[in-house]
Amino acid sequence: MLKEKLQTDVKEALKSGNAVKRMVLGLVLSSIKSRELDKRSKLSKTESDPAKLEETSKLNDEEIIEVLSSEIKKRKDSIELYEKGGRPELAEKEQSEINILVSYMPEQMSEEAIKKVVRETIKDMGKPGSESSESLREKSAKGGQSELLLPGKVIGAVMAKIKGKADGTLVSKIVKEELSK
């Protein structure tokens, strides 16, 4: 499980004196613990057995990848702000932290692979026989955009298919490009 790997790597970083890696992974483990406590709080309303509650509140690898993605996004946002503020040394520090976090993420999809998934999703959302095919024709005849082909709907469907394997910003950009064709 990913959480155990993170915990092991924190210990190794501590032993080897890698302060940056220890700090980054420590923060990630804190975020994971926080998310587990939130999950436990929600589950405690329906579950009364403490042992079962403890087990069900643990995050699975997919949820841990969401935490990692969130941490990466925070650092990317910080890099942007540091670069605008003329602080390249802080931007470099954030980038080194991103490099550590990325090593725990699943392999990222190529832009071409993402485009293929986006095209398939758009095709599926508007294909004949789907709930929307008639309303698509009616709305386009009236000059309106179909609700199903709004970028947000497509992005949501694509992200559900490729969860953790692509950056949301890139997916958003590709979806908007494909919908504008």
GROMACS .gro file of C-alpha atoms in nm, residues 6 8 12 14 27 30-31 48-49 51 62 81 86 92 94 101-102 109 113 122 125-127 131 161 170 175 177:
model
   28
    6LEU     CA    1   0.551   0.679   0.229
    8THR     CA    2   0.908   0.374   0.510
   12GLU     CA    3   1.485   0.631   0.526
   14LEU     CA    4   1.546   1.067   0.830
   27LEU     CA    5   0.354   1.688   0.533
   30SER     CA    6  -0.011   1.469   0.789
   31SER     CA    7  -0.253   1.548   0.505
   48SER     CA    8  -2.065   0.247   1.601
   49ASP     CA    9  -1.807  -0.035   1.614
   51ALA     CA   10  -1.261  -0.147   1.519
   62GLU     CA   11  -0.665   0.598  -0.491
   81LEU     CA   12   0.321   3.310  -0.735
   86GLY     CA   13   1.056   3.752  -0.841
   92GLU     CA   14   1.304   2.601  -0.728
   94GLU     CA   15   0.878   2.407  -0.458
  101LEU     CA   16   0.582   1.389  -0.481
  102VAL     CA   17   0.560   1.293  -0.849
  109MET     CA   18  -0.060   0.979  -1.960
  113ALA     CA   19  -0.347   0.952  -2.493
  122ILE     CA   20  -1.720   1.356  -2.625
  125MET     CA   21  -2.173   1.179  -2.454
  126GLY     CA   22  -2.337   1.276  -2.781
  127LYS     CA   23  -2.369   0.946  -2.965
  131GLU     CA   24  -3.026   1.014  -2.348
  161LYS     CA   25  -1.178   0.766  -1.644
  170LEU     CA   26  -0.401   1.976  -1.906
  175VAL     CA   27  -1.131   1.937  -2.356
  177GLU     CA   28  -0.969   2.264  -2.758
   0.00000   0.00000   0.00000
